[in-house]
mmCIF file of N, CA and C in Angstrom:
data_model
loop_
_atom_site.group_PDB
_atom_site.id
_atom_site.type_symbol
_atom_site.label_atom_id
_atom_site.label_comp_id
_atom_site.label_asym_id
_atom_site.label_seq_id
_atom_site.Cartn_x
_atom_site.Cartn_y
_atom_site.Cartn_z
ATOM 1 N N UNK A 1494 -8.879 19.804 -2.952
ATOM 2 C CA UNK A 1494 -7.509 20.193 -3.271
ATOM 3 C C UNK A 1494 -6.519 19.392 -2.418
ATOM 4 N N UNK A 1495 -6.880 19.163 -1.149
ATOM 5 C CA UNK A 1495 -6.003 18.408 -0.252
ATOM 6 C C UNK A 1495 -5.809 16.992 -0.774
ATOM 7 N N UNK A 1496 -6.902 16.369 -1.193
ATOM 8 C CA UNK A 1496 -6.832 14.997 -1.705
ATOM 9 C C UNK A 1496 -5.974 14.944 -2.961
ATOM 10 N N UNK A 1497 -6.162 15.886 -3.850
ATOM 11 C CA UNK A 1497 -5.385 15.907 -5.095
ATOM 12 C C UNK A 1497 -3.892 16.047 -4.797
ATOM 13 N N UNK A 1498 -3.553 16.900 -3.845
ATOM 14 C CA UNK A 1498 -2.145 17.075 -3.489
ATOM 15 C C UNK A 1498 -1.577 15.796 -2.885
ATOM 16 N N UNK A 1499 -2.317 15.172 -1.989
ATOM 17 C CA UNK A 1499 -1.847 13.936 -1.371
ATOM 18 C C UNK A 1499 -1.686 12.826 -2.399
ATOM 19 N N UNK A 1500 -2.599 12.770 -3.375
ATOM 20 C CA UNK A 1500 -2.496 11.756 -4.423
ATOM 21 C C UNK A 1500 -1.214 11.915 -5.231
ATOM 22 N N UNK A 1501 -0.751 13.131 -5.395
ATOM 23 C CA UNK A 1501 0.487 13.373 -6.134
ATOM 24 C C UNK A 1501 1.701 12.850 -5.370
ATOM 25 N N UNK A 1502 1.639 12.862 -4.037
ATOM 26 C CA UNK A 1502 2.775 12.436 -3.225
ATOM 27 C C UNK A 1502 2.782 10.940 -2.929
ATOM 28 N N UNK A 1503 1.663 10.257 -3.087
ATOM 29 C CA UNK A 1503 1.606 8.827 -2.781
ATOM 30 C C UNK A 1503 2.634 8.000 -3.553
ATOM 31 N N UNK A 1504 2.769 8.175 -4.868
ATOM 32 C CA UNK A 1504 3.757 7.359 -5.594
ATOM 33 C C UNK A 1504 5.189 7.595 -5.118
ATOM 34 N N UNK A 1505 5.501 8.823 -4.742
ATOM 35 C CA UNK A 1505 6.848 9.120 -4.249
ATOM 36 C C UNK A 1505 7.085 8.402 -2.928
ATOM 37 N N UNK A 1506 6.111 8.476 -2.048
ATOM 38 C CA UNK A 1506 6.210 7.800 -0.755
ATOM 39 C C UNK A 1506 6.342 6.294 -0.936
ATOM 40 N N UNK A 1507 5.537 5.729 -1.818
ATOM 41 C CA UNK A 1507 5.595 4.288 -2.061
ATOM 42 C C UNK A 1507 6.972 3.875 -2.598
ATOM 43 N N UNK A 1508 7.532 4.695 -3.482
ATOM 44 C CA UNK A 1508 8.867 4.401 -4.019
ATOM 45 C C UNK A 1508 9.920 4.422 -2.917
ATOM 46 N N UNK A 1509 9.808 5.363 -1.999
ATOM 47 C CA UNK A 1509 10.760 5.417 -0.888
ATOM 48 C C UNK A 1509 10.673 4.160 -0.032
ATOM 49 N N UNK A 1510 9.464 3.684 0.229
ATOM 50 C CA UNK A 1510 9.320 2.466 1.021
ATOM 51 C C UNK A 1510 9.826 1.242 0.256
ATOM 52 N N UNK A 1511 9.689 1.243 -1.075
ATOM 53 C CA UNK A 1511 10.266 0.155 -1.872
ATOM 54 C C UNK A 1511 11.788 0.155 -1.775
ATOM 55 N N UNK A 1512 12.371 1.345 -1.763
ATOM 56 C CA UNK A 1512 13.823 1.455 -1.606
ATOM 57 C C UNK A 1512 14.239 0.888 -0.257
ATOM 58 N N UNK A 1513 13.488 1.218 0.800
ATOM 59 C CA UNK A 1513 13.814 0.698 2.126
ATOM 60 C C UNK A 1513 13.737 -0.823 2.172
ATOM 61 N N UNK A 1514 12.750 -1.383 1.516
ATOM 62 C CA UNK A 1514 12.623 -2.843 1.467
ATOM 63 C C UNK A 1514 13.826 -3.436 0.718
ATOM 64 N N UNK A 1515 14.212 -2.793 -0.374
ATOM 65 C CA UNK A 1515 15.352 -3.280 -1.153
ATOM 66 C C UNK A 1515 16.650 -3.206 -0.351
ATOM 67 N N UNK A 1516 16.762 -2.230 0.549
ATOM 68 C CA UNK A 1516 17.991 -2.125 1.348
ATOM 69 C C UNK A 1516 18.137 -3.283 2.321
ATOM 70 N N UNK A 1517 17.034 -3.978 2.601
ATOM 71 C CA UNK A 1517 17.094 -5.153 3.467
ATOM 72 C C UNK A 1517 17.704 -6.344 2.723
ATOM 73 N N UNK A 1518 17.526 -6.368 1.408
ATOM 74 C CA UNK A 1518 18.000 -7.480 0.598
ATOM 75 C C UNK A 1518 19.443 -7.306 0.127
ATOM 76 N N UNK A 1519 19.899 -6.068 0.062
ATOM 77 C CA UNK A 1519 21.222 -5.777 -0.476
ATOM 78 C C UNK A 1519 22.036 -4.997 0.547
ATOM 79 N N UNK A 1520 23.341 -5.101 0.420
ATOM 80 C CA UNK A 1520 24.222 -4.337 1.295
ATOM 81 C C UNK A 1520 24.239 -2.887 0.821
ATOM 82 N N UNK A 1521 23.763 -2.000 1.685
ATOM 83 C CA UNK A 1521 23.640 -0.589 1.337
ATOM 84 C C UNK A 1521 24.282 0.237 2.445
ATOM 85 N N UNK A 1522 24.890 1.338 2.057
ATOM 86 C CA UNK A 1522 25.498 2.244 3.023
ATOM 87 C C UNK A 1522 24.466 2.664 4.077
ATOM 88 N N UNK A 1523 24.840 2.566 5.328
ATOM 89 C CA UNK A 1523 23.929 2.865 6.437
ATOM 90 C C UNK A 1523 23.446 4.312 6.404
ATOM 91 N N UNK A 1524 24.310 5.244 6.011
ATOM 92 C CA UNK A 1524 23.900 6.653 5.944
ATOM 93 C C UNK A 1524 22.852 6.876 4.862
ATOM 94 N N UNK A 1525 23.022 6.185 3.730
ATOM 95 C CA UNK A 1525 22.035 6.285 2.653
ATOM 96 C C UNK A 1525 20.677 5.774 3.149
ATOM 97 N N UNK A 1526 20.706 4.589 3.753
ATOM 98 C CA UNK A 1526 19.473 3.989 4.257
ATOM 99 C C UNK A 1526 18.820 4.896 5.298
ATOM 100 N N UNK A 1527 19.602 5.455 6.187
ATOM 101 C CA UNK A 1527 19.085 6.341 7.224
ATOM 102 C C UNK A 1527 18.436 7.578 6.608
ATOM 103 N N UNK A 1528 19.054 8.130 5.573
ATOM 104 C CA UNK A 1528 18.492 9.307 4.898
ATOM 105 C C UNK A 1528 17.176 9.003 4.214
ATOM 106 N N UNK A 1529 17.101 7.876 3.538
ATOM 107 C CA UNK A 1529 15.856 7.483 2.864
ATOM 108 C C UNK A 1529 14.754 7.258 3.907
ATOM 109 N N UNK A 1530 15.109 6.608 5.015
ATOM 110 C CA UNK A 1530 14.128 6.355 6.078
ATOM 111 C C UNK A 1530 13.616 7.665 6.668
ATOM 112 N N UNK A 1531 14.494 8.628 6.843
ATOM 113 C CA UNK A 1531 14.094 9.928 7.381
ATOM 114 C C UNK A 1531 13.055 10.593 6.479
ATOM 115 N N UNK A 1532 13.302 10.584 5.178
ATOM 116 C CA UNK A 1532 12.366 11.191 4.226
ATOM 117 C C UNK A 1532 11.046 10.403 4.204
ATOM 118 N N UNK A 1533 11.120 9.078 4.189
ATOM 119 C CA UNK A 1533 9.912 8.247 4.187
ATOM 120 C C UNK A 1533 9.087 8.493 5.442
ATOM 121 N N UNK A 1534 9.750 8.630 6.581
ATOM 122 C CA UNK A 1534 9.036 8.904 7.836
ATOM 123 C C UNK A 1534 8.339 10.257 7.802
ATOM 124 N N UNK A 1535 8.943 11.239 7.157
ATOM 125 C CA UNK A 1535 8.304 12.556 7.040
ATOM 126 C C UNK A 1535 7.046 12.478 6.187
ATOM 127 N N UNK A 1536 7.102 11.692 5.109
ATOM 128 C CA UNK A 1536 5.897 11.483 4.306
ATOM 129 C C UNK A 1536 4.806 10.856 5.174
ATOM 130 N N UNK A 1537 5.189 9.833 5.946
ATOM 131 C CA UNK A 1537 4.220 9.149 6.797
ATOM 132 C C UNK A 1537 3.611 10.104 7.822
ATOM 133 N N UNK A 1538 4.412 10.997 8.381
ATOM 134 C CA UNK A 1538 3.898 11.986 9.335
ATOM 135 C C UNK A 1538 2.856 12.891 8.687
ATOM 136 N N UNK A 1539 3.129 13.335 7.472
ATOM 137 C CA UNK A 1539 2.177 14.197 6.758
ATOM 138 C C UNK A 1539 0.889 13.431 6.484
ATOM 139 N N UNK A 1540 1.014 12.182 6.023
ATOM 140 C CA UNK A 1540 -0.179 11.385 5.751
ATOM 141 C C UNK A 1540 -0.993 11.169 7.023
ATOM 142 N N UNK A 1541 -0.326 10.898 8.129
ATOM 143 C CA UNK A 1541 -1.036 10.731 9.402
ATOM 144 C C UNK A 1541 -1.735 12.024 9.812
ATOM 145 N N UNK A 1542 -1.076 13.147 9.614
ATOM 146 C CA UNK A 1542 -1.653 14.456 9.952
ATOM 147 C C UNK A 1542 -2.965 14.691 9.215
ATOM 148 N N UNK A 1543 -3.031 14.232 7.966
ATOM 149 C CA UNK A 1543 -4.223 14.447 7.156
ATOM 150 C C UNK A 1543 -5.168 13.247 7.154
ATOM 151 N N UNK A 1544 -4.918 12.283 8.013
ATOM 152 C CA UNK A 1544 -5.831 11.154 8.175
ATOM 153 C C UNK A 1544 -5.795 10.133 7.059
ATOM 154 N N UNK A 1545 -4.678 10.032 6.358
ATOM 155 C CA UNK A 1545 -4.551 9.036 5.287
ATOM 156 C C UNK A 1545 -4.350 7.662 5.926
ATOM 157 N N UNK A 1546 -5.200 6.715 5.540
ATOM 158 C CA UNK A 1546 -5.113 5.346 6.049
ATOM 159 C C UNK A 1546 -4.710 4.407 4.918
ATOM 160 N N UNK A 1547 -3.905 3.411 5.265
ATOM 161 C CA UNK A 1547 -3.449 2.426 4.282
ATOM 162 C C UNK A 1547 -4.491 1.318 4.144
ATOM 163 N N UNK A 1548 -4.718 0.890 2.915
ATOM 164 C CA UNK A 1548 -5.576 -0.262 2.631
ATOM 165 C C UNK A 1548 -4.630 -1.389 2.226
ATOM 166 N N UNK A 1549 -4.402 -2.346 3.134
ATOM 167 C CA UNK A 1549 -3.443 -3.410 2.824
ATOM 168 C C UNK A 1549 -3.759 -4.724 3.540
ATOM 169 N N UNK A 1550 -5.019 -4.939 3.878
ATOM 170 C CA UNK A 1550 -5.386 -6.165 4.591
ATOM 171 C C UNK A 1550 -5.596 -7.332 3.633
ATOM 172 N N UNK A 1551 -5.172 -8.512 4.085
ATOM 173 C CA UNK A 1551 -5.461 -9.742 3.361
ATOM 174 C C UNK A 1551 -6.451 -10.556 4.196
ATOM 175 N N UNK A 1552 -7.063 -11.532 3.556
ATOM 176 C CA UNK A 1552 -8.004 -12.393 4.255
ATOM 177 C C UNK A 1552 -9.379 -11.775 4.452
ATOM 178 N N UNK A 1553 -9.615 -10.643 3.810
ATOM 179 C CA UNK A 1553 -10.918 -9.979 3.917
ATOM 180 C C UNK A 1553 -11.648 -10.113 2.585
ATOM 181 N N UNK A 1554 -12.968 -9.930 2.586
ATOM 182 C CA UNK A 1554 -13.704 -9.999 1.323
ATOM 183 C C UNK A 1554 -13.273 -8.887 0.355
ATOM 184 N N UNK A 1555 -13.187 -9.240 -0.912
ATOM 185 C CA UNK A 1555 -12.896 -8.260 -1.957
ATOM 186 C C UNK A 1555 -13.999 -7.219 -1.973
ATOM 187 N N UNK A 1556 -13.615 -5.950 -2.036
ATOM 188 C CA UNK A 1556 -14.578 -4.845 -2.071
ATOM 189 C C UNK A 1556 -14.187 -3.931 -3.224
ATOM 190 N N UNK A 1557 -15.031 -3.850 -4.217
ATOM 191 C CA UNK A 1557 -14.741 -3.049 -5.407
ATOM 192 C C UNK A 1557 -14.523 -1.579 -5.045
ATOM 193 N N UNK A 1558 -15.033 -1.142 -3.913
ATOM 194 C CA UNK A 1558 -14.844 0.239 -3.485
ATOM 195 C C UNK A 1558 -13.450 0.490 -2.913
ATOM 196 N N UNK A 1559 -12.743 -0.578 -2.528
ATOM 197 C CA UNK A 1559 -11.415 -0.458 -1.927
ATOM 198 C C UNK A 1559 -10.298 -1.072 -2.766
ATOM 199 N N UNK A 1560 -10.663 -2.056 -3.595
ATOM 200 C CA UNK A 1560 -9.659 -2.872 -4.266
ATOM 201 C C UNK A 1560 -9.810 -2.871 -5.787
ATOM 202 N N UNK A 1561 -8.681 -3.065 -6.464
ATOM 203 C CA UNK A 1561 -8.643 -3.399 -7.889
ATOM 204 C C UNK A 1561 -8.069 -4.799 -7.962
ATOM 205 N N UNK A 1562 -8.850 -5.753 -8.477
ATOM 206 C CA UNK A 1562 -8.368 -7.132 -8.603
ATOM 207 C C UNK A 1562 -7.539 -7.246 -9.882
ATOM 208 N N UNK A 1563 -6.263 -7.553 -9.720
ATOM 209 C CA UNK A 1563 -5.383 -7.713 -10.868
ATOM 210 C C UNK A 1563 -5.296 -9.153 -11.323
ATOM 211 N N UNK A 1564 -5.614 -10.065 -10.396
ATOM 212 C CA UNK A 1564 -5.479 -11.486 -10.698
ATOM 213 C C UNK A 1564 -6.409 -12.276 -9.800
ATOM 214 N N UNK A 1565 -6.970 -13.352 -10.355
ATOM 215 C CA UNK A 1565 -7.757 -14.303 -9.564
ATOM 216 C C UNK A 1565 -7.004 -15.621 -9.591
ATOM 217 N N UNK A 1566 -6.934 -16.265 -8.458
ATOM 218 C CA UNK A 1566 -6.262 -17.554 -8.414
ATOM 219 C C UNK A 1566 -7.012 -18.476 -7.468
ATOM 220 N N UNK A 1567 -6.780 -19.772 -7.602
ATOM 221 C CA UNK A 1567 -7.484 -20.731 -6.749
ATOM 222 C C UNK A 1567 -7.213 -20.455 -5.261
ATOM 223 N N UNK A 1568 -8.217 -20.732 -4.454
ATOM 224 C CA UNK A 1568 -8.079 -20.557 -3.011
ATOM 225 C C UNK A 1568 -7.002 -21.484 -2.479
ATOM 226 N N UNK A 1569 -6.157 -21.003 -1.564
ATOM 227 C CA UNK A 1569 -5.072 -21.839 -1.042
ATOM 228 C C UNK A 1569 -5.574 -22.975 -0.146
ATOM 229 N N UNK A 1570 -6.729 -22.796 0.484
ATOM 230 C CA UNK A 1570 -7.327 -23.837 1.320
ATOM 231 C C UNK A 1570 -8.820 -23.895 1.053
ATOM 232 N N UNK A 1571 -9.433 -24.977 1.468
ATOM 233 C CA UNK A 1571 -10.882 -25.111 1.289
ATOM 234 C C UNK A 1571 -11.651 -24.125 2.155
ATOM 235 N N UNK A 1572 -11.036 -23.666 3.244
ATOM 236 C CA UNK A 1572 -11.691 -22.710 4.145
ATOM 237 C C UNK A 1572 -11.736 -21.294 3.576
ATOM 238 N N UNK A 1573 -10.839 -20.999 2.617
ATOM 239 C CA UNK A 1573 -10.807 -19.666 2.026
ATOM 240 C C UNK A 1573 -11.957 -19.530 1.045
ATOM 241 N N UNK A 1574 -12.819 -18.571 1.337
ATOM 242 C CA UNK A 1574 -13.989 -18.353 0.476
ATOM 243 C C UNK A 1574 -13.586 -17.668 -0.819
ATOM 244 N N UNK A 1575 -14.445 -17.788 -1.813
ATOM 245 C CA UNK A 1575 -14.259 -17.100 -3.079
ATOM 246 C C UNK A 1575 -14.319 -15.590 -2.838
ATOM 247 N N UNK A 1576 -13.603 -14.842 -3.651
ATOM 248 C CA UNK A 1576 -13.557 -13.380 -3.561
ATOM 249 C C UNK A 1576 -12.960 -12.884 -2.250
ATOM 250 N N UNK A 1577 -11.941 -13.586 -1.763
ATOM 251 C CA UNK A 1577 -11.183 -13.159 -0.595
ATOM 252 C C UNK A 1577 -9.857 -12.581 -1.067
ATOM 253 N N UNK A 1578 -9.426 -11.474 -0.473
ATOM 254 C CA UNK A 1578 -8.144 -10.879 -0.825
ATOM 255 C C UNK A 1578 -7.039 -11.793 -0.304
ATOM 256 N N UNK A 1579 -6.246 -12.340 -1.231
ATOM 257 C CA UNK A 1579 -5.160 -13.243 -0.872
ATOM 258 C C UNK A 1579 -3.838 -12.510 -0.682
ATOM 259 N N UNK A 1580 -3.616 -11.496 -1.512
ATOM 260 C CA UNK A 1580 -2.348 -10.772 -1.448
ATOM 261 C C UNK A 1580 -2.559 -9.341 -1.921
ATOM 262 N N UNK A 1581 -1.902 -8.406 -1.265
ATOM 263 C CA UNK A 1581 -1.918 -7.007 -1.683
ATOM 264 C C UNK A 1581 -0.625 -6.748 -2.437
ATOM 265 N N UNK A 1582 -0.751 -6.443 -3.719
ATOM 266 C CA UNK A 1582 0.425 -6.177 -4.549
ATOM 267 C C UNK A 1582 0.887 -4.729 -4.407
ATOM 268 N N UNK A 1583 -0.082 -3.847 -4.206
ATOM 269 C CA UNK A 1583 0.221 -2.431 -4.040
ATOM 270 C C UNK A 1583 -0.813 -1.847 -3.089
ATOM 271 N N UNK A 1584 -0.344 -1.194 -2.044
ATOM 272 C CA UNK A 1584 -1.255 -0.627 -1.053
ATOM 273 C C UNK A 1584 -2.207 0.382 -1.663
ATOM 274 N N UNK A 1585 -3.379 0.469 -1.066
ATOM 275 C CA UNK A 1585 -4.327 1.511 -1.387
ATOM 276 C C UNK A 1585 -4.339 2.507 -0.246
ATOM 277 N N UNK A 1586 -5.051 3.625 -0.444
ATOM 278 C CA UNK A 1586 -5.103 4.660 0.580
ATOM 279 C C UNK A 1586 -6.477 5.301 0.587
ATOM 280 N N UNK A 1587 -6.895 5.733 1.789
ATOM 281 C CA UNK A 1587 -8.164 6.425 1.914
ATOM 282 C C UNK A 1587 -8.055 7.499 2.988
ATOM 283 N N UNK A 1588 -8.926 8.461 2.895
ATOM 284 C CA UNK A 1588 -9.082 9.489 3.915
ATOM 285 C C UNK A 1588 -10.529 9.393 4.360
ATOM 286 N N UNK A 1589 -10.739 8.954 5.602
ATOM 287 C CA UNK A 1589 -12.102 8.708 6.064
ATOM 288 C C UNK A 1589 -12.721 7.628 5.211
ATOM 289 N N UNK A 1590 -13.859 7.920 4.600
ATOM 290 C CA UNK A 1590 -14.527 6.950 3.725
ATOM 291 C C UNK A 1590 -14.183 7.153 2.253
ATOM 292 N N UNK A 1591 -13.363 8.153 1.942
ATOM 293 C CA UNK A 1591 -13.016 8.451 0.545
ATOM 294 C C UNK A 1591 -11.720 7.744 0.160
ATOM 295 N N UNK A 1592 -11.812 6.851 -0.802
ATOM 296 C CA UNK A 1592 -10.638 6.138 -1.313
ATOM 297 C C UNK A 1592 -9.913 7.069 -2.275
ATOM 298 N N UNK A 1593 -8.621 7.269 -2.019
ATOM 299 C CA UNK A 1593 -7.837 8.123 -2.914
ATOM 300 C C UNK A 1593 -6.940 7.291 -3.828
ATOM 301 N N UNK A 1594 -6.769 6.006 -3.489
ATOM 302 C CA UNK A 1594 -6.079 5.067 -4.377
ATOM 303 C C UNK A 1594 -6.507 3.658 -3.985
ATOM 304 N N UNK A 1595 -7.035 2.912 -4.934
ATOM 305 C CA UNK A 1595 -7.461 1.539 -4.680
ATOM 306 C C UNK A 1595 -6.243 0.628 -4.493
ATOM 307 N N UNK A 1596 -6.370 -0.344 -3.609
ATOM 308 C CA UNK A 1596 -5.318 -1.347 -3.421
ATOM 309 C C UNK A 1596 -5.366 -2.316 -4.602
ATOM 310 N N UNK A 1597 -4.220 -2.682 -5.110
ATOM 311 C CA UNK A 1597 -4.132 -3.664 -6.191
ATOM 312 C C UNK A 1597 -3.908 -5.030 -5.542
ATOM 313 N N UNK A 1598 -4.831 -5.966 -5.807
ATOM 314 C CA UNK A 1598 -4.834 -7.217 -5.051
ATOM 315 C C UNK A 1598 -4.990 -8.456 -5.942
ATOM 316 N N UNK A 1599 -4.651 -9.602 -5.326
ATOM 317 C CA UNK A 1599 -4.949 -10.907 -5.909
ATOM 318 C C UNK A 1599 -6.106 -11.475 -5.094
ATOM 319 N N UNK A 1600 -7.111 -12.008 -5.793
ATOM 320 C CA UNK A 1600 -8.355 -12.461 -5.167
ATOM 321 C C UNK A 1600 -8.556 -13.951 -5.433
ATOM 322 N N UNK A 1601 -9.127 -14.638 -4.465
ATOM 323 C CA UNK A 1601 -9.407 -16.073 -4.631
ATOM 324 C C UNK A 1601 -10.586 -16.282 -5.563
ATOM 325 N N UNK A 1602 -10.554 -17.442 -6.254
ATOM 326 C CA UNK A 1602 -11.659 -17.812 -7.164
ATOM 327 C C UNK A 1602 -12.761 -18.494 -6.384
#
């Protein structure tokens, strides 16, 4: 039940963080930005309380248990091995060893 409830709140939290990122690109009222940050921080506190961890690493091997590959593209360098996570398009989340949302990633060919 805890996992199901947290899964319902993940998209809301992600949207709040997208808003915060957008406020860096555009001129936004400081009070508005502060309010959004306050709410986003409260979500983060709840996730930390329940042991929710973000899956957002690049440069690691693709793992079907953690990632959803949305795109494959050529390796940027010869040193980059095939099936390496090049970019995280959308963070994933897990609690302990249980993935509650797979990270959406771009993987090297």
